[in-house]
Amino acid sequence: MGIFSFNAIALAFLLAIISGAVNACPSSDREALLALSSSLKEPYLGIFDSWKGTDCCSNWYGISCDPTTHRVTDVSLRGESEDPILQKTGHSSSGYMTGTINPSICQLDRLTTLIIADWKGIAGEIPSCLASLPNLRVLDLIGNSLSGKIPDQIGNLQKLTVLNLADNKINGEIPSSIVQLSSLKHLDLSNNLLTGEVPANFGNLKMLSRALLSGNQLTGTIPVSISNMYRLADLDLSRNKIQGQIPAQLGKMKVLATLDLGSNMLTGEIPPAVLGSTGLGILNLSRNSLEGNIPDVFGPKSYFMALDLSFNNLKGAVPGSLSSAKFVGHLDLSHNHLCGTIPVGTPFDHLEASSFDSNDCLCGNPLKTC
């Protein structure tokens, strides 16, 4: 081999090393990820075993990078998914992880997606510095044991489209700044320990399609501003301590398909506009203190997969117009003070007695004859 050939090979080798170094993620991103992994303990799967070498953009489990800048853009660690790595546990594709979320994650200032979800044992607080990540679009920390409060400055995340903090132990109030999340489409804060009221100007979240706040300790009334959310399809405020009346304006929302207000402390009468809404397919008003008659406002465009008005103080007759509804799947009017004859025909001919149990004086099929 000539000197020229040897030099050419050496130069090519050197260029390959330089190219590899240039294409690798910055050492600052790598160190931030290693600090994150050092704060977490995952004893069964060994998902952090792949986090080795100088290039965190190459074969590090759950990590994705920008192909041009080689900055880390996605951290996606799910404890329940179809990923083959989860088949190792033999525990029905479910992982377990303890520890805390290290604030070092905030050094990844090009991060667009942060998913650390369904690990059950991750505790501690949500790092407040997450609110300073300008490019964050998805923040999903569902299914852990996180405590403390939602960062006060969460509203700074102007590009955020998904905020999922459900199934944790998060307490305190919903930050007032949350209504500044102008790009937010999916909000899930359910099954936590949140207190205080739903912000009065919650309706400012004009892009929101799902608002899931069930299973907390929220008080106050239902903000009327929610009726201005023209993209909202799913509103779940069930299992809280919300009081006052149901805003009639909710019945005018064009896209709203699911409204769950069950297990609260709501009073007053059911607004006719809500029961008469032709867009609602699932309506749960059960386990409140609603009173008055059930509005007789059903028609050929009424289509309810589920309609639950049980455990209230409703009186009067079962509305005859229910017979004209296009479809009623599950109907529960039990545990009220209804009286009179149950109408005949659909949907009543497929309902069981449990749909009408524990009323004052209802009769007719499927109950006793009048």
PDB file of N, CA and C in Angstrom, residues 183-261:
ATOM      1  N   SER A 183     -53.715  27.186  21.613  1.00  0.00           N
ATOM      2  CA  SER A 183     -53.652  26.083  20.648  1.00  0.00           C
ATOM      3  C   SER A 183     -54.187  24.772  21.215  1.00  0.00           C
ATOM      4  N   LEU A 184     -54.589  24.766  22.484  1.00  0.00           N
ATOM      5  CA  LEU A 184     -54.939  23.521  23.168  1.00  0.00           C
ATOM      6  C   LEU A 184     -56.188  22.874  22.575  1.00  0.00           C
ATOM      7  N   LYS A 185     -56.058  21.574  22.267  1.00  0.00           N
ATOM      8  CA  LYS A 185     -57.175  20.817  21.708  1.00  0.00           C
ATOM      9  C   LYS A 185     -57.674  19.730  22.653  1.00  0.00           C
ATOM     10  N   HIS A 186     -56.789  19.205  23.490  1.00  0.00           N
ATOM     11  CA  HIS A 186     -57.144  18.094  24.381  1.00  0.00           C
ATOM     12  C   HIS A 186     -56.639  18.407  25.776  1.00  0.00           C
ATOM     13  N   LEU A 187     -57.565  18.492  26.739  1.00  0.00           N
ATOM     14  CA  LEU A 187     -57.214  18.755  28.132  1.00  0.00           C
ATOM     15  C   LEU A 187     -57.790  17.656  29.004  1.00  0.00           C
ATOM     16  N   ASP A 188     -56.913  16.947  29.722  1.00  0.00           N
ATOM     17  CA  ASP A 188     -57.377  15.897  30.626  1.00  0.00           C
ATOM     18  C   ASP A 188     -56.686  16.055  31.975  1.00  0.00           C
ATOM     19  N   LEU A 189     -57.461  16.511  32.960  1.00  0.00           N
ATOM     20  CA  LEU A 189     -56.969  16.677  34.330  1.00  0.00           C
ATOM     21  C   LEU A 189     -57.729  15.747  35.281  1.00  0.00           C
ATOM     22  N   SER A 190     -58.396  14.743  34.756  1.00  0.00           N
ATOM     23  CA  SER A 190     -59.293  13.916  35.550  1.00  0.00           C
ATOM     24  C   SER A 190     -58.558  13.045  36.566  1.00  0.00           C
ATOM     25  N   ASN A 191     -59.299  12.697  37.606  1.00  0.00           N
ATOM     26  CA  ASN A 191     -58.795  11.804  38.656  1.00  0.00           C
ATOM     27  C   ASN A 191     -57.520  12.322  39.326  1.00  0.00           C
ATOM     28  N   ASN A 192     -57.630  13.522  39.854  1.00  0.00           N
ATOM     29  CA  ASN A 192     -56.583  14.128  40.669  1.00  0.00           C
ATOM     30  C   ASN A 192     -57.220  14.651  41.954  1.00  0.00           C
ATOM     31  N   LEU A 193     -56.574  15.606  42.587  1.00  0.00           N
ATOM     32  CA  LEU A 193     -57.084  16.180  43.842  1.00  0.00           C
ATOM     33  C   LEU A 193     -57.268  17.692  43.696  1.00  0.00           C
ATOM     34  N   LEU A 194     -57.634  18.127  42.507  1.00  0.00           N
ATOM     35  CA  LEU A 194     -57.759  19.555  42.222  1.00  0.00           C
ATOM     36  C   LEU A 194     -58.936  20.166  42.976  1.00  0.00           C
ATOM     37  N   THR A 195     -58.727  21.386  43.477  1.00  0.00           N
ATOM     38  CA  THR A 195     -59.758  22.115  44.205  1.00  0.00           C
ATOM     39  C   THR A 195     -60.019  23.456  43.516  1.00  0.00           C
ATOM     40  N   GLY A 196     -60.895  24.256  44.125  1.00  0.00           N
ATOM     41  CA  GLY A 196     -61.202  25.557  43.538  1.00  0.00           C
ATOM     42  C   GLY A 196     -62.185  25.432  42.391  1.00  0.00           C
ATOM     43  N   GLU A 197     -62.337  26.510  41.649  1.00  0.00           N
ATOM     44  CA  GLU A 197     -63.341  26.569  40.597  1.00  0.00           C
ATOM     45  C   GLU A 197     -62.731  26.403  39.208  1.00  0.00           C
ATOM     46  N   VAL A 198     -63.569  25.976  38.281  1.00  0.00           N
ATOM     47  CA  VAL A 198     -63.174  26.030  36.874  1.00  0.00           C
ATOM     48  C   VAL A 198     -63.090  27.512  36.506  1.00  0.00           C
ATOM     49  N   PRO A 199     -61.970  27.974  35.927  1.00  0.00           N
ATOM     50  CA  PRO A 199     -61.837  29.413  35.627  1.00  0.00           C
ATOM     51  C   PRO A 199     -63.052  29.946  34.860  1.00  0.00           C
ATOM     52  N   ALA A 200     -63.529  31.122  35.285  1.00  0.00           N
ATOM     53  CA  ALA A 200     -64.739  31.700  34.682  1.00  0.00           C
ATOM     54  C   ALA A 200     -64.593  31.907  33.177  1.00  0.00           C
ATOM     55  N   ASN A 201     -63.367  32.224  32.738  1.00  0.00           N
ATOM     56  CA  ASN A 201     -63.129  32.470  31.308  1.00  0.00           C
ATOM     57  C   ASN A 201     -62.562  31.233  30.616  1.00  0.00           C
ATOM     58  N   PHE A 202     -62.949  30.049  31.118  1.00  0.00           N
ATOM     59  CA  PHE A 202     -62.517  28.784  30.522  1.00  0.00           C
ATOM     60  C   PHE A 202     -62.878  28.732  29.040  1.00  0.00           C
ATOM     61  N   GLY A 203     -63.940  29.424  28.671  1.00  0.00           N
ATOM     62  CA  GLY A 203     -64.387  29.455  27.273  1.00  0.00           C
ATOM     63  C   GLY A 203     -63.408  30.116  26.322  1.00  0.00           C
ATOM     64  N   ASN A 204     -62.354  30.743  26.855  1.00  0.00           N
ATOM     65  CA  ASN A 204     -61.321  31.330  25.986  1.00  0.00           C
ATOM     66  C   ASN A 204     -60.552  30.262  25.219  1.00  0.00           C
ATOM     67  N   LEU A 205     -60.646  29.016  25.664  1.00  0.00           N
ATOM     68  CA  LEU A 205     -59.927  27.919  24.995  1.00  0.00           C
ATOM     69  C   LEU A 205     -60.706  27.503  23.751  1.00  0.00           C
ATOM     70  N   LYS A 206     -60.644  28.344  22.746  1.00  0.00           N
ATOM     71  CA  LYS A 206     -61.497  28.201  21.565  1.00  0.00           C
ATOM     72  C   LYS A 206     -61.178  26.975  20.714  1.00  0.00           C
ATOM     73  N   MET A 207     -59.953  26.452  20.803  1.00  0.00           N
ATOM     74  CA  MET A 207     -59.577  25.312  19.983  1.00  0.00           C
ATOM     75  C   MET A 207     -59.876  23.974  20.661  1.00  0.00           C
ATOM     76  N   LEU A 208     -60.306  24.006  21.909  1.00  0.00           N
ATOM     77  CA  LEU A 208     -60.446  22.782  22.699  1.00  0.00           C
ATOM     78  C   LEU A 208     -61.591  21.905  22.183  1.00  0.00           C
ATOM     79  N   SER A 209     -61.293  20.615  22.005  1.00  0.00           N
ATOM     80  CA  SER A 209     -62.342  19.677  21.601  1.00  0.00           C
ATOM     81  C   SER A 209     -62.716  18.716  22.730  1.00  0.00           C
ATOM     82  N   ARG A 210     -61.802  18.481  23.682  1.00  0.00           N
ATOM     83  CA  ARG A 210     -62.107  17.613  24.822  1.00  0.00           C
ATOM     84  C   ARG A 210     -61.652  18.283  26.106  1.00  0.00           C
ATOM     85  N   ALA A 211     -62.564  18.420  27.069  1.00  0.00           N
ATOM     86  CA  ALA A 211     -62.254  18.966  28.389  1.00  0.00           C
ATOM     87  C   ALA A 211     -62.696  17.945  29.429  1.00  0.00           C
ATOM     88  N   LEU A 212     -61.726  17.239  30.001  1.00  0.00           N
ATOM     89  CA  LEU A 212     -62.005  16.149  30.927  1.00  0.00           C
ATOM     90  C   LEU A 212     -61.463  16.520  32.305  1.00  0.00           C
ATOM     91  N   LEU A 213     -62.380  16.860  33.214  1.00  0.00           N
ATOM     92  CA  LEU A 213     -61.985  17.351  34.540  1.00  0.00           C
ATOM     93  C   LEU A 213     -62.626  16.525  35.647  1.00  0.00           C
ATOM     94  N   SER A 214     -63.083  15.326  35.349  1.00  0.00           N
ATOM     95  CA  SER A 214     -63.836  14.522  36.311  1.00  0.00           C
ATOM     96  C   SER A 214     -62.955  13.998  37.440  1.00  0.00           C
ATOM     97  N   GLY A 215     -63.629  13.598  38.533  1.00  0.00           N
ATOM     98  CA  GLY A 215     -62.919  12.933  39.616  1.00  0.00           C
ATOM     99  C   GLY A 215     -61.953  13.815  40.368  1.00  0.00           C
ATOM    100  N   ASN A 216     -62.331  15.065  40.606  1.00  0.00           N
ATOM    101  CA  ASN A 216     -61.537  15.977  41.416  1.00  0.00           C
ATOM    102  C   ASN A 216     -62.400  16.497  42.572  1.00  0.00           C
ATOM    103  N   GLN A 217     -62.038  17.624  43.129  1.00  0.00           N
ATOM    104  CA  GLN A 217     -62.817  18.236  44.205  1.00  0.00           C
ATOM    105  C   GLN A 217     -63.171  19.672  43.829  1.00  0.00           C
ATOM    106  N   LEU A 218     -63.481  19.864  42.553  1.00  0.00           N
ATOM    107  CA  LEU A 218     -63.783  21.202  42.039  1.00  0.00           C
ATOM    108  C   LEU A 218     -65.119  21.690  42.585  1.00  0.00           C
ATOM    109  N   THR A 219     -65.177  22.987  42.865  1.00  0.00           N
ATOM    110  CA  THR A 219     -66.374  23.609  43.420  1.00  0.00           C
ATOM    111  C   THR A 219     -66.834  24.736  42.493  1.00  0.00           C
ATOM    112  N   GLY A 220     -67.722  25.581  42.992  1.00  0.00           N
ATOM    113  CA  GLY A 220     -68.212  26.686  42.175  1.00  0.00           C
ATOM    114  C   GLY A 220     -69.263  26.219  41.188  1.00  0.00           C
ATOM    115  N   THR A 221     -69.493  27.017  40.173  1.00  0.00           N
ATOM    116  CA  THR A 221     -70.529  26.734  39.183  1.00  0.00           C
ATOM    117  C   THR A 221     -69.906  26.435  37.823  1.00  0.00           C
ATOM    118  N   ILE A 222     -70.753  25.964  36.909  1.00  0.00           N
ATOM    119  CA  ILE A 222     -70.296  25.698  35.539  1.00  0.00           C
ATOM    120  C   ILE A 222     -70.191  27.030  34.799  1.00  0.00           C
ATOM    121  N   PRO A 223     -68.998  27.400  34.323  1.00  0.00           N
ATOM    122  CA  PRO A 223     -68.857  28.699  33.642  1.00  0.00           C
ATOM    123  C   PRO A 223     -69.721  28.767  32.379  1.00  0.00           C
ATOM    124  N   VAL A 224     -70.504  29.828  32.266  1.00  0.00           N
ATOM    125  CA  VAL A 224     -71.332  30.021  31.077  1.00  0.00           C
ATOM    126  C   VAL A 224     -70.463  30.183  29.837  1.00  0.00           C
ATOM    127  N   SER A 225     -69.228  30.676  30.024  1.00  0.00           N
ATOM    128  CA  SER A 225     -68.328  30.911  28.889  1.00  0.00           C
ATOM    129  C   SER A 225     -68.035  29.634  28.107  1.00  0.00           C
ATOM    130  N   ILE A 226     -68.241  28.459  28.725  1.00  0.00           N
ATOM    131  CA  ILE A 226     -67.999  27.193  28.025  1.00  0.00           C
ATOM    132  C   ILE A 226     -68.844  27.107  26.757  1.00  0.00           C
ATOM    133  N   SER A 227     -70.016  27.736  26.782  1.00  0.00           N
ATOM    134  CA  SER A 227     -70.907  27.656  25.617  1.00  0.00           C
ATOM    135  C   SER A 227     -70.320  28.350  24.390  1.00  0.00           C
ATOM    136  N   ASN A 228     -69.253  29.128  24.562  1.00  0.00           N
ATOM    137  CA  ASN A 228     -68.600  29.798  23.431  1.00  0.00           C
ATOM    138  C   ASN A 228     -67.541  28.928  22.762  1.00  0.00           C
ATOM    139  N   MET A 229     -67.322  27.734  23.305  1.00  0.00           N
ATOM    140  CA  MET A 229     -66.280  26.854  22.773  1.00  0.00           C
ATOM    141  C   MET A 229     -66.860  26.044  21.616  1.00  0.00           C
ATOM    142  N   TYR A 230     -66.758  26.589  20.404  1.00  0.00           N
ATOM    143  CA  TYR A 230     -67.500  26.036  19.278  1.00  0.00           C
ATOM    144  C   TYR A 230     -66.903  24.747  18.726  1.00  0.00           C
ATOM    145  N   ARG A 231     -65.725  24.335  19.228  1.00  0.00           N
ATOM    146  CA  ARG A 231     -65.143  23.062  18.801  1.00  0.00           C
ATOM    147  C   ARG A 231     -65.284  21.974  19.867  1.00  0.00           C
ATOM    148  N   LEU A 232     -65.846  22.307  21.023  1.00  0.00           N
ATOM    149  CA  LEU A 232     -65.892  21.370  22.133  1.00  0.00           C
ATOM    150  C   LEU A 232     -66.887  20.237  21.853  1.00  0.00           C
ATOM    151  N   ALA A 233     -66.371  18.994  21.850  1.00  0.00           N
ATOM    152  CA  ALA A 233     -67.211  17.826  21.590  1.00  0.00           C
ATOM    153  C   ALA A 233     -67.461  17.000  22.839  1.00  0.00           C
ATOM    154  N   ASP A 234     -66.591  17.112  23.827  1.00  0.00           N
ATOM    155  CA  ASP A 234     -66.657  16.238  25.000  1.00  0.00           C
ATOM    156  C   ASP A 234     -66.349  17.059  26.244  1.00  0.00           C
ATOM    157  N   LEU A 235     -67.342  17.199  27.135  1.00  0.00           N
ATOM    158  CA  LEU A 235     -67.178  17.926  28.393  1.00  0.00           C
ATOM    159  C   LEU A 235     -67.534  16.996  29.539  1.00  0.00           C
ATOM    160  N   ASP A 236     -66.554  16.728  30.405  1.00  0.00           N
ATOM    161  CA  ASP A 236     -66.768  15.836  31.540  1.00  0.00           C
ATOM    162  C   ASP A 236     -66.357  16.531  32.825  1.00  0.00           C
ATOM    163  N   LEU A 237     -67.365  16.928  33.613  1.00  0.00           N
ATOM    164  CA  LEU A 237     -67.130  17.563  34.914  1.00  0.00           C
ATOM    165  C   LEU A 237     -67.653  16.671  36.042  1.00  0.00           C
ATOM    166  N   SER A 238     -67.866  15.402  35.760  1.00  0.00           N
ATOM    167  CA  SER A 238     -68.493  14.502  36.725  1.00  0.00           C
ATOM    168  C   SER A 238     -67.602  14.251  37.939  1.00  0.00           C
ATOM    169  N   ARG A 239     -68.244  13.803  39.020  1.00  0.00           N
ATOM    170  CA  ARG A 239     -67.567  13.419  40.261  1.00  0.00           C
ATOM    171  C   ARG A 239     -66.720  14.569  40.827  1.00  0.00           C
ATOM    172  N   ASN A 240     -67.375  15.713  40.964  1.00  0.00           N
ATOM    173  CA  ASN A 240     -66.789  16.872  41.628  1.00  0.00           C
ATOM    174  C   ASN A 240     -67.780  17.391  42.667  1.00  0.00           C
ATOM    175  N   LYS A 241     -67.646  18.641  43.058  1.00  0.00           N
ATOM    176  CA  LYS A 241     -68.559  19.247  44.026  1.00  0.00           C
ATOM    177  C   LYS A 241     -69.141  20.536  43.446  1.00  0.00           C
ATOM    178  N   ILE A 242     -69.429  20.493  42.162  1.00  0.00           N
ATOM    179  CA  ILE A 242     -69.904  21.675  41.451  1.00  0.00           C
ATOM    180  C   ILE A 242     -71.377  21.923  41.784  1.00  0.00           C
ATOM    181  N   GLN A 243     -71.708  23.207  42.033  1.00  0.00           N
ATOM    182  CA  GLN A 243     -73.048  23.584  42.465  1.00  0.00           C
ATOM    183  C   GLN A 243     -73.733  24.467  41.418  1.00  0.00           C
ATOM    184  N   GLY A 244     -74.910  24.941  41.784  1.00  0.00           N
ATOM    185  CA  GLY A 244     -75.631  25.867  40.914  1.00  0.00           C
ATOM    186  C   GLY A 244     -76.418  25.134  39.842  1.00  0.00           C
ATOM    187  N   GLN A 245     -76.878  25.893  38.862  1.00  0.00           N
ATOM    188  CA  GLN A 245     -77.734  25.353  37.824  1.00  0.00           C
ATOM    189  C   GLN A 245     -76.934  25.021  36.561  1.00  0.00           C
ATOM    190  N   ILE A 246     -77.530  24.187  35.733  1.00  0.00           N
ATOM    191  CA  ILE A 246     -76.920  23.851  34.444  1.00  0.00           C
ATOM    192  C   ILE A 246     -77.198  24.993  33.476  1.00  0.00           C
ATOM    193  N   PRO A 247     -76.165  25.619  32.908  1.00  0.00           N
ATOM    194  CA  PRO A 247     -76.420  26.715  31.964  1.00  0.00           C
ATOM    195  C   PRO A 247     -77.191  26.229  30.735  1.00  0.00           C
ATOM    196  N   ALA A 248     -78.294  26.888  30.441  1.00  0.00           N
ATOM    197  CA  ALA A 248     -79.101  26.485  29.284  1.00  0.00           C
ATOM    198  C   ALA A 248     -78.311  26.603  27.990  1.00  0.00           C
ATOM    199  N   GLN A 249     -77.326  27.504  27.983  1.00  0.00           N
ATOM    200  CA  GLN A 249     -76.540  27.729  26.759  1.00  0.00           C
ATOM    201  C   GLN A 249     -75.795  26.487  26.287  1.00  0.00           C
ATOM    202  N   LEU A 250     -75.552  25.531  27.210  1.00  0.00           N
ATOM    203  CA  LEU A 250     -74.851  24.307  26.809  1.00  0.00           C
ATOM    204  C   LEU A 250     -75.649  23.536  25.754  1.00  0.00           C
ATOM    205  N   GLY A 251     -76.953  23.721  25.762  1.00  0.00           N
ATOM    206  CA  GLY A 251     -77.795  23.033  24.786  1.00  0.00           C
ATOM    207  C   GLY A 251     -77.692  23.602  23.390  1.00  0.00           C
ATOM    208  N   LYS A 252     -77.054  24.750  23.240  1.00  0.00           N
ATOM    209  CA  LYS A 252     -76.935  25.406  21.929  1.00  0.00           C
ATOM    210  C   LYS A 252     -75.598  25.116  21.259  1.00  0.00           C
ATOM    211  N   MET A 253     -74.753  24.329  21.918  1.00  0.00           N
ATOM    212  CA  MET A 253     -73.420  24.072  21.371  1.00  0.00           C
ATOM    213  C   MET A 253     -73.522  23.060  20.225  1.00  0.00           C
ATOM    214  N   LYS A 254     -73.024  23.447  19.051  1.00  0.00           N
ATOM    215  CA  LYS A 254     -73.249  22.682  17.829  1.00  0.00           C
ATOM    216  C   LYS A 254     -72.505  21.353  17.802  1.00  0.00           C
ATOM    217  N   VAL A 255     -71.317  21.306  18.405  1.00  0.00           N
ATOM    218  CA  VAL A 255     -70.455  20.140  18.264  1.00  0.00           C
ATOM    219  C   VAL A 255     -70.508  19.226  19.487  1.00  0.00           C
ATOM    220  N   LEU A 256     -71.013  19.738  20.605  1.00  0.00           N
ATOM    221  CA  LEU A 256     -70.991  18.981  21.854  1.00  0.00           C
ATOM    222  C   LEU A 256     -71.777  17.672  21.708  1.00  0.00           C
ATOM    223  N   ALA A 257     -71.070  16.548  21.882  1.00  0.00           N
ATOM    224  CA  ALA A 257     -71.680  15.236  21.715  1.00  0.00           C
ATOM    225  C   ALA A 257     -71.791  14.483  23.034  1.00  0.00           C
ATOM    226  N   THR A 258     -70.882  14.759  23.976  1.00  0.00           N
ATOM    227  CA  THR A 258     -70.891  14.093  25.277  1.00  0.00           C
ATOM    228  C   THR A 258     -70.854  15.140  26.377  1.00  0.00           C
ATOM    229  N   LEU A 259     -71.845  15.097  27.262  1.00  0.00           N
ATOM    230  CA  LEU A 259     -71.905  16.007  28.401  1.00  0.00           C
ATOM    231  C   LEU A 259     -72.131  15.177  29.650  1.00  0.00           C
ATOM    232  N   ASP A 260     -71.120  15.133  30.507  1.00  0.00           N
ATOM    233  CA  ASP A 260     -71.198  14.341  31.736  1.00  0.00           C
ATOM    234  C   ASP A 260     -71.042  15.262  32.937  1.00  0.00           C
ATOM    235  N   LEU A 261     -72.152  15.491  33.639  1.00  0.00           N
ATOM    236  CA  LEU A 261     -72.175  16.334  34.835  1.00  0.00           C
ATOM    237  C   LEU A 261     -72.585  15.510  36.055  1.00  0.00           C
TER     238      LEU A 261
END
